[in-house]
Coordinates of C-alpha atoms in Angstrom, one line a residue:
M4 CA 201.2 -83.1 -82.4
P5 CA 200.1 -79.5 -83.1
F6 CA 198.0 -78.6 -86.2
D7 CA 197.9 -75.2 -87.9
A8 CA 194.4 -73.7 -88.6
V9 CA 193.5 -73.3 -92.3
P10 CA 191.4 -70.3 -93.1
V11 CA 188.0 -70.9 -94.7
D12 CA 189.0 -69.1 -97.9
G13 CA 192.5 -70.7 -98.0
P14 CA 194.0 -73.1 -100.5
Q15 CA 191.9 -76.0 -99.2
A16 CA 188.6 -74.2 -99.5
A17 CA 186.2 -75.1 -102.3
P18 CA 187.2 -73.3 -105.6
A19 CA 185.4 -70.0 -106.3
A20 CA 185.5 -70.4 -110.0
G21 CA 182.3 -71.3 -111.9
Y22 CA 178.7 -70.3 -111.6
S23 CA 175.1 -71.2 -112.4
Y24 CA 172.7 -68.9 -114.3
F25 CA 169.1 -68.4 -115.2
I26 CA 167.7 -65.9 -117.6
G27 CA 164.8 -64.4 -115.9
L28 CA 163.4 -62.4 -118.9
A29 CA 164.6 -63.0 -122.4
R30 CA 163.3 -62.5 -126.0
Q31 CA 164.3 -64.2 -129.3
R32 CA 163.8 -62.7 -132.7
L33 CA 163.9 -65.5 -135.2
S34 CA 164.1 -64.9 -138.9
Y35 CA 163.6 -67.9 -141.2
Q36 CA 164.1 -68.0 -145.0
E37 CA 163.7 -70.7 -147.6
Y38 CA 165.0 -70.7 -151.2
A39 CA 163.5 -73.3 -153.6
S40 CA 165.6 -74.5 -156.5
L41 CA 162.9 -76.0 -158.7
L42 CA 161.3 -72.5 -159.0
P43 CA 162.7 -69.1 -158.1
V44 CA 160.5 -68.9 -155.0
R45 CA 161.7 -67.5 -151.7
S46 CA 159.9 -67.5 -148.3
K47 CA 160.5 -65.3 -145.2
A48 CA 159.1 -65.7 -141.7
V49 CA 159.8 -63.6 -138.6
V50 CA 158.6 -64.6 -135.1
N51 CA 159.4 -63.2 -131.6
N52 CA 159.4 -65.8 -128.9
P53 CA 160.0 -65.6 -125.1
L54 CA 163.0 -67.7 -124.0
L55 CA 163.9 -69.8 -121.1
V56 CA 167.7 -69.9 -120.8
S57 CA 169.7 -71.6 -118.1
G58 CA 173.1 -73.3 -117.5
A59 CA 176.2 -73.4 -115.5
L60 CA 180.1 -73.2 -115.7
Y61 CA 182.2 -75.7 -113.8
A62 CA 185.9 -75.7 -113.0
L63 CA 187.2 -79.2 -113.6
A64 CA 190.9 -78.1 -113.2
P65 CA 192.7 -74.8 -113.0
D66 CA 193.0 -74.6 -116.8
I67 CA 189.9 -76.7 -117.9
L68 CA 186.3 -75.6 -117.5
F69 CA 183.1 -77.2 -118.6
S70 CA 179.9 -75.4 -119.6
L71 CA 176.2 -76.5 -120.0
D72 CA 173.9 -74.1 -121.8
N73 CA 170.2 -74.6 -122.7
E74 CA 167.9 -72.3 -124.6
S75 CA 164.2 -73.2 -125.2
S76 CA 161.2 -71.3 -126.6
F77 CA 158.4 -70.7 -124.1
A78 CA 154.9 -70.1 -125.3
P79 CA 156.0 -69.4 -128.9
S80 CA 154.3 -66.5 -130.7
S81 CA 152.7 -66.6 -134.1
G82 CA 154.0 -64.7 -137.1
Q83 CA 153.5 -64.6 -140.9
E84 CA 155.4 -66.2 -143.7
R85 CA 155.4 -64.6 -147.2
W86 CA 156.3 -66.5 -150.3
T87 CA 157.5 -64.3 -153.3
A88 CA 158.7 -64.9 -156.9
P89 CA 159.8 -62.6 -159.7
V90 CA 156.9 -61.3 -161.8
A91 CA 156.2 -63.5 -164.8
T92 CA 157.4 -66.7 -163.1
L93 CA 155.6 -69.7 -164.6
F94 CA 153.9 -72.1 -162.1
P95 CA 152.7 -75.5 -163.5
N96 CA 149.0 -75.9 -163.8
D97 CA 146.8 -79.0 -164.1
P98 CA 146.9 -80.3 -167.7
P99 CA 145.7 -79.4 -170.2
A100 CA 145.7 -75.8 -168.9
A101 CA 148.7 -73.6 -169.6
P102 CA 151.1 -72.6 -166.8
I103 CA 150.2 -69.6 -164.7
A104 CA 152.4 -66.6 -164.9
T105 CA 152.6 -64.3 -161.8
T106 CA 151.7 -60.6 -162.2
V107 CA 152.7 -59.6 -158.6
P108 CA 155.7 -60.9 -156.5
L109 CA 153.5 -62.3 -153.7
V110 CA 152.6 -66.0 -154.3
Q111 CA 151.4 -67.1 -150.9
T112 CA 151.1 -66.2 -147.3
N113 CA 150.5 -68.3 -144.2
G114 CA 150.8 -68.2 -140.4
V115 CA 153.8 -69.7 -138.7
R116 CA 154.8 -70.7 -135.3
I117 CA 158.4 -71.8 -134.5
S118 CA 159.6 -73.7 -131.3
D119 CA 163.3 -74.0 -130.9
S120 CA 165.5 -75.7 -128.3
S121 CA 169.2 -76.1 -128.1
T122 CA 171.6 -77.7 -125.5
R123 CA 175.3 -77.2 -125.7
L124 CA 178.0 -79.1 -123.8
L125 CA 181.4 -77.5 -124.2
G126 CA 184.9 -78.0 -122.8
L127 CA 186.9 -74.7 -122.3
F128 CA 190.7 -74.9 -122.4
R129 CA 192.8 -72.0 -121.1
L130 CA 195.1 -70.3 -123.5
Q131 CA 196.3 -67.6 -121.2
G132 CA 194.6 -65.7 -118.3
P133 CA 190.9 -65.3 -119.1
W134 CA 191.2 -66.4 -122.8
F135 CA 190.0 -69.9 -123.7
V136 CA 189.3 -72.1 -126.7
H137 CA 186.2 -74.3 -126.6
A138 CA 184.9 -77.4 -128.3
G139 CA 182.0 -79.8 -127.9
P140 CA 178.6 -80.9 -129.2
S141 CA 175.1 -79.3 -129.2
F142 CA 171.8 -80.9 -129.6
H143 CA 169.2 -78.8 -131.5
S144 CA 165.5 -79.4 -132.2
Q145 CA 162.9 -77.3 -133.9
S146 CA 159.2 -77.5 -134.7
F147 CA 158.0 -75.3 -137.6
R148 CA 154.2 -75.2 -138.0
R149 CA 152.5 -73.5 -141.0
F150 CA 148.7 -72.8 -141.0
A151 CA 146.1 -70.4 -142.4
F152 CA 147.3 -70.6 -146.0
Q153 CA 146.2 -67.9 -148.5
A154 CA 147.0 -67.9 -152.2
G155 CA 148.2 -64.8 -153.9
V156 CA 146.0 -62.8 -156.3
D157 CA 147.2 -64.9 -159.3
Q158 CA 146.1 -68.1 -157.7
A159 CA 149.4 -69.6 -159.0
V160 CA 149.5 -72.1 -156.1
K161 CA 146.7 -74.3 -154.7
V162 CA 146.3 -74.2 -151.0
A163 CA 143.6 -75.2 -148.5
D164 CA 143.3 -72.6 -145.7
T165 CA 142.2 -75.2 -143.2
D166 CA 145.5 -77.3 -143.6
T167 CA 148.2 -77.3 -140.9
V168 CA 151.7 -78.6 -141.9
E169 CA 154.4 -79.2 -139.4
E170 CA 158.1 -79.7 -140.0
T171 CA 160.3 -81.1 -137.2
S172 CA 164.0 -81.3 -137.3
A173 CA 166.7 -82.6 -134.9
E174 CA 170.4 -82.3 -135.3
V175 CA 173.7 -82.8 -133.5
L176 CA 176.5 -80.2 -134.2
W177 CA 180.1 -80.0 -133.3
H178 CA 181.3 -76.6 -132.1
L179 CA 184.8 -75.0 -132.1
G180 CA 185.5 -71.5 -130.9
A181 CA 187.2 -69.1 -128.6
G182 CA 186.4 -66.4 -126.1
Y183 CA 186.9 -64.6 -122.9
E184 CA 185.7 -65.9 -119.5
S185 CA 186.5 -64.2 -116.1
E186 CA 185.2 -67.5 -114.4
R187 CA 184.1 -66.0 -111.1
V188 CA 180.9 -64.6 -109.7
R189 CA 181.5 -65.2 -105.9
G190 CA 183.5 -62.4 -104.3
V191 CA 184.0 -60.2 -107.4
P192 CA 182.1 -57.0 -108.4
V193 CA 181.9 -57.7 -112.1
H194 CA 181.7 -60.8 -114.3
L195 CA 182.4 -60.7 -118.0
G196 CA 182.3 -63.4 -120.7
W197 CA 181.9 -63.8 -124.5
R198 CA 182.3 -66.5 -127.0
V199 CA 182.5 -66.8 -130.8
D200 CA 182.1 -70.2 -132.4
W201 CA 181.6 -72.1 -135.6
A202 CA 179.5 -75.4 -135.7
L203 CA 179.1 -78.1 -138.3
P204 CA 176.1 -80.5 -138.4
A205 CA 177.2 -84.1 -137.7
W206 CA 173.8 -85.7 -137.9
R207 CA 170.4 -84.4 -139.0
K208 CA 166.8 -85.6 -139.3
V209 CA 163.9 -83.7 -140.8
E210 CA 160.3 -84.8 -141.3
N211 CA 157.3 -83.0 -142.8
T212 CA 153.7 -83.9 -142.3
G213 CA 153.0 -82.8 -145.8
H214 CA 155.2 -85.6 -147.1
P215 CA 154.8 -88.6 -144.8
G216 CA 157.4 -91.2 -145.1
A217 CA 160.1 -88.9 -146.4
V218 CA 163.0 -88.3 -144.0
F219 CA 165.5 -85.7 -144.9
G220 CA 169.0 -85.1 -143.5
Q221 CA 171.2 -87.3 -145.7
T222 CA 172.7 -84.4 -147.5
R223 CA 175.8 -83.1 -145.6
G224 CA 176.7 -79.4 -145.4
G225 CA 175.7 -76.2 -143.8
Y226 CA 177.1 -74.4 -140.7
D227 CA 176.3 -72.2 -137.8
L228 CA 178.1 -69.0 -136.6
G229 CA 177.4 -67.6 -133.2
L230 CA 178.5 -64.8 -131.0
E231 CA 177.4 -64.7 -127.3
G232 CA 178.2 -62.3 -124.5
R233 CA 177.3 -61.5 -120.9
A234 CA 178.1 -58.9 -118.3
S235 CA 176.9 -58.9 -114.7
W236 CA 177.3 -57.0 -111.5
A237 CA 177.2 -58.2 -107.8
L238 CA 174.0 -57.7 -105.9
I239 CA 175.5 -59.5 -102.9
D240 CA 178.8 -61.4 -102.4
H241 CA 177.7 -64.5 -104.4
V242 CA 174.8 -63.3 -106.6
H243 CA 175.0 -61.2 -109.8
L244 CA 172.4 -59.5 -112.0
G245 CA 173.4 -58.9 -115.6
L246 CA 172.6 -58.9 -119.3
W247 CA 173.0 -61.7 -121.8
A248 CA 172.9 -61.5 -125.6
R249 CA 173.3 -64.0 -128.5
L250 CA 173.5 -63.6 -132.2
Q251 CA 173.5 -66.7 -134.4
T252 CA 173.2 -67.4 -138.1
S253 CA 172.5 -70.9 -139.6
R254 CA 172.7 -72.2 -143.2
R255 CA 171.5 -75.6 -144.4
P256 CA 171.7 -76.9 -148.1
V257 CA 168.9 -78.2 -150.3
D258 CA 168.1 -81.9 -149.7
R259 CA 166.0 -84.1 -151.9
Q260 CA 164.2 -87.4 -151.4
G261 CA 162.9 -88.6 -154.8
N262 CA 160.8 -85.8 -156.3
V263 CA 160.4 -84.0 -152.9
E264 CA 162.7 -81.1 -152.1
L265 CA 163.7 -79.7 -148.7
P266 CA 164.8 -76.2 -149.8
R267 CA 168.0 -74.4 -148.8
T268 CA 167.5 -72.4 -145.7
R269 CA 168.9 -69.5 -143.8
Q270 CA 168.0 -68.8 -140.2
D271 CA 169.0 -65.8 -138.1
N272 CA 168.5 -65.5 -134.3
Q273 CA 168.8 -62.4 -132.1
S274 CA 168.4 -63.0 -128.4
L275 CA 168.6 -60.6 -125.4
G276 CA 167.8 -61.2 -121.7
V277 CA 168.3 -60.3 -118.1
E278 CA 170.0 -63.0 -116.0
F279 CA 170.8 -64.0 -112.5
L280 CA 174.1 -65.7 -111.8
W281 CA 175.1 -67.3 -108.5
K282 CA 177.9 -69.3 -106.9
L283 CA 177.0 -70.8 -103.5

C-alpha cells in the first residue's frame, strides 16, 4: 500500500515552541532595609552581585506551557549597612547608668554580604494568542552576613568589630500572575516575553547566629511583586541573543520569639543581563 511522505517540518515534526536559556552576563542590585519596632531604628544595605540565571520553557500542550527559572548569586560582593535613628532617641544603658540619647542620626555601620537563590516552577495557561496567566511555587533562600561592626559617635550601641553574624532564610512562595510569551525561538527573527506576578509566602524559616535556638517564620504575612521581561534576536535559525531584566520588591512583617525580634523588612532587587536562548 502506498504511503505519502511527510515533510520534516510538517504536523508530525517535533513542536518548535519552547526554549532553553542562559544569562551569560548579569548583575543584581539588591537593596535591603530593616525597621525595628522596639526602637525607631532603621537599617539600609545595598550590594551589587553577579548573577547566574538559567531556565527553560516547555510546551506541554498547545495551550499549556511550563517554565523553570533559576537565579543565583555568584561570588557575592560586599557592601555597607547603615543603622540610623532620629536624634534624641534613647538607647538603654547598663544599670544604674542613664539611657544614652543620640546626637547624630548614625547609630552603627557594618559590612554586609548577601547571597540569594531562587527557583520558580510555573504553569502558563493561554488566555488568547500570546497572552497567558501563570501560577506555581518558588523556592527562595538567602544568606545575610554582617561583619566589621562600628558604633556611631554616641556609642549608643555596644558592638564588637571582630564579630560575624549570619542570618539565613528559606521560604516557599505561591505565585499568580499574567504576561506575554511569543513561545518560539527556532525559526523566528525575534522573541519577546514579559511577566508580572504576585507571590505570598506559604512557609518560611529564619535563623540567626546571634540568637542560637530561635527559629523565626511562624508569623504569616508579607508578599512579593515582580516584573520580568526579555527580548532577543536570532543569531542563527535556532539560537538567539538578547536582554533580560527583572524588578522585584519584597515585604516581610515583624516576627518575635520571646524577647527576640526579627524586624519588618523591605527588599528591592534590580537585575539586568545578556542572555542566550536556543531550541535544538
